[in-house]
Amino acid sequence: MSNERPLDASRERDDASPADLARRRFLQSAAAAAALGSVPHLHAQNAPSQNAPSPADAVAPPPVPTPAQPVKLDINGREYALHIEPRVTLLDALRDYAGLTGTKKGCDRGQCGACTVLVDGRRINSCLTLAVMHEGRRITTVEGLASAAAPSAVQRAFIERDALQCGFCTPGQVCSATACLTEFAAGAASAVTADVRRPPSQLSDAEIRERMSGNLCRCGAYANIVAAVRDAHAASA
Ligand code: FES
Ligand code: FES
């Protein structure tokens, strides 16, 4: 009797235990994958594709436009009856609906101060607030600070000190400086005031720089802007 094992593969399969069969199938598929160089591909099939849309990329439905509504704004002492959507910023309402383009749009996100206007005497960034929120408030833009024939003390000082180059930031600087002098006169302290219980009697250059720090000038005319605010303060003292 021969001790040779049969070479019949089907017989061999029949004789194999389930564990043997599982191991054999695994080795066969691994060998095939290696031969095709497709192991990384098999992984990639399971990994999320770089081009596949993520849930965050899902296309959101377009926002439903809110109907425009009538809004009355008091700008520079005159009433403007506008018809605007509630999402319109005060800056866009001034420039695009009221036609007052003196107020500038720099960053449109509250970082540069180019859009500074006064609301009830206080300076705000008009790009960060909605126009509909200001019904019944007193809005002052650079056009309302003075007439061309009679510039305000701050405007005069900016001209005399040549406190601008391109002039883009200037309307915001002038509105901010106007409110800055009013705040100082009212005893408001700043971040550099040594004793907030006793605001300084004189507006130092350090105080001016701090109080005007929300207004950026890409031309770098800061030295002359500080000098202009100092002069305007001296003129109003
Ligand atoms: S445009 Fe409003 S802060 Fe720059
Ligand atoms: S003068 Fe040009 S940005 Fe200020």
Coordinates of C-alpha atoms and ligand atoms in Angstrom, one line a residue, residues 164-170 217-219, ligand 2:
L164 CA -4.1 111.5 4.8
Q165 CA -2.6 110.1 1.6
C166 CA -5.1 108.2 -0.5
G167 CA -7.9 109.4 1.8
F168 CA -9.9 106.1 1.8
C169 CA -9.8 105.7 5.6
T170 CA -10.3 109.5 6.2
C217 CA -4.7 103.5 7.7
R218 CA -3.1 101.4 5.0
C219 CA -1.1 104.4 3.9
Ligands
FES2 S1 -4.9 107.7 3.9 FE1 -4.8 105.9 2.6 S2 -5.6 104.4 4.0 FE2 -5.4 106.1 5.2

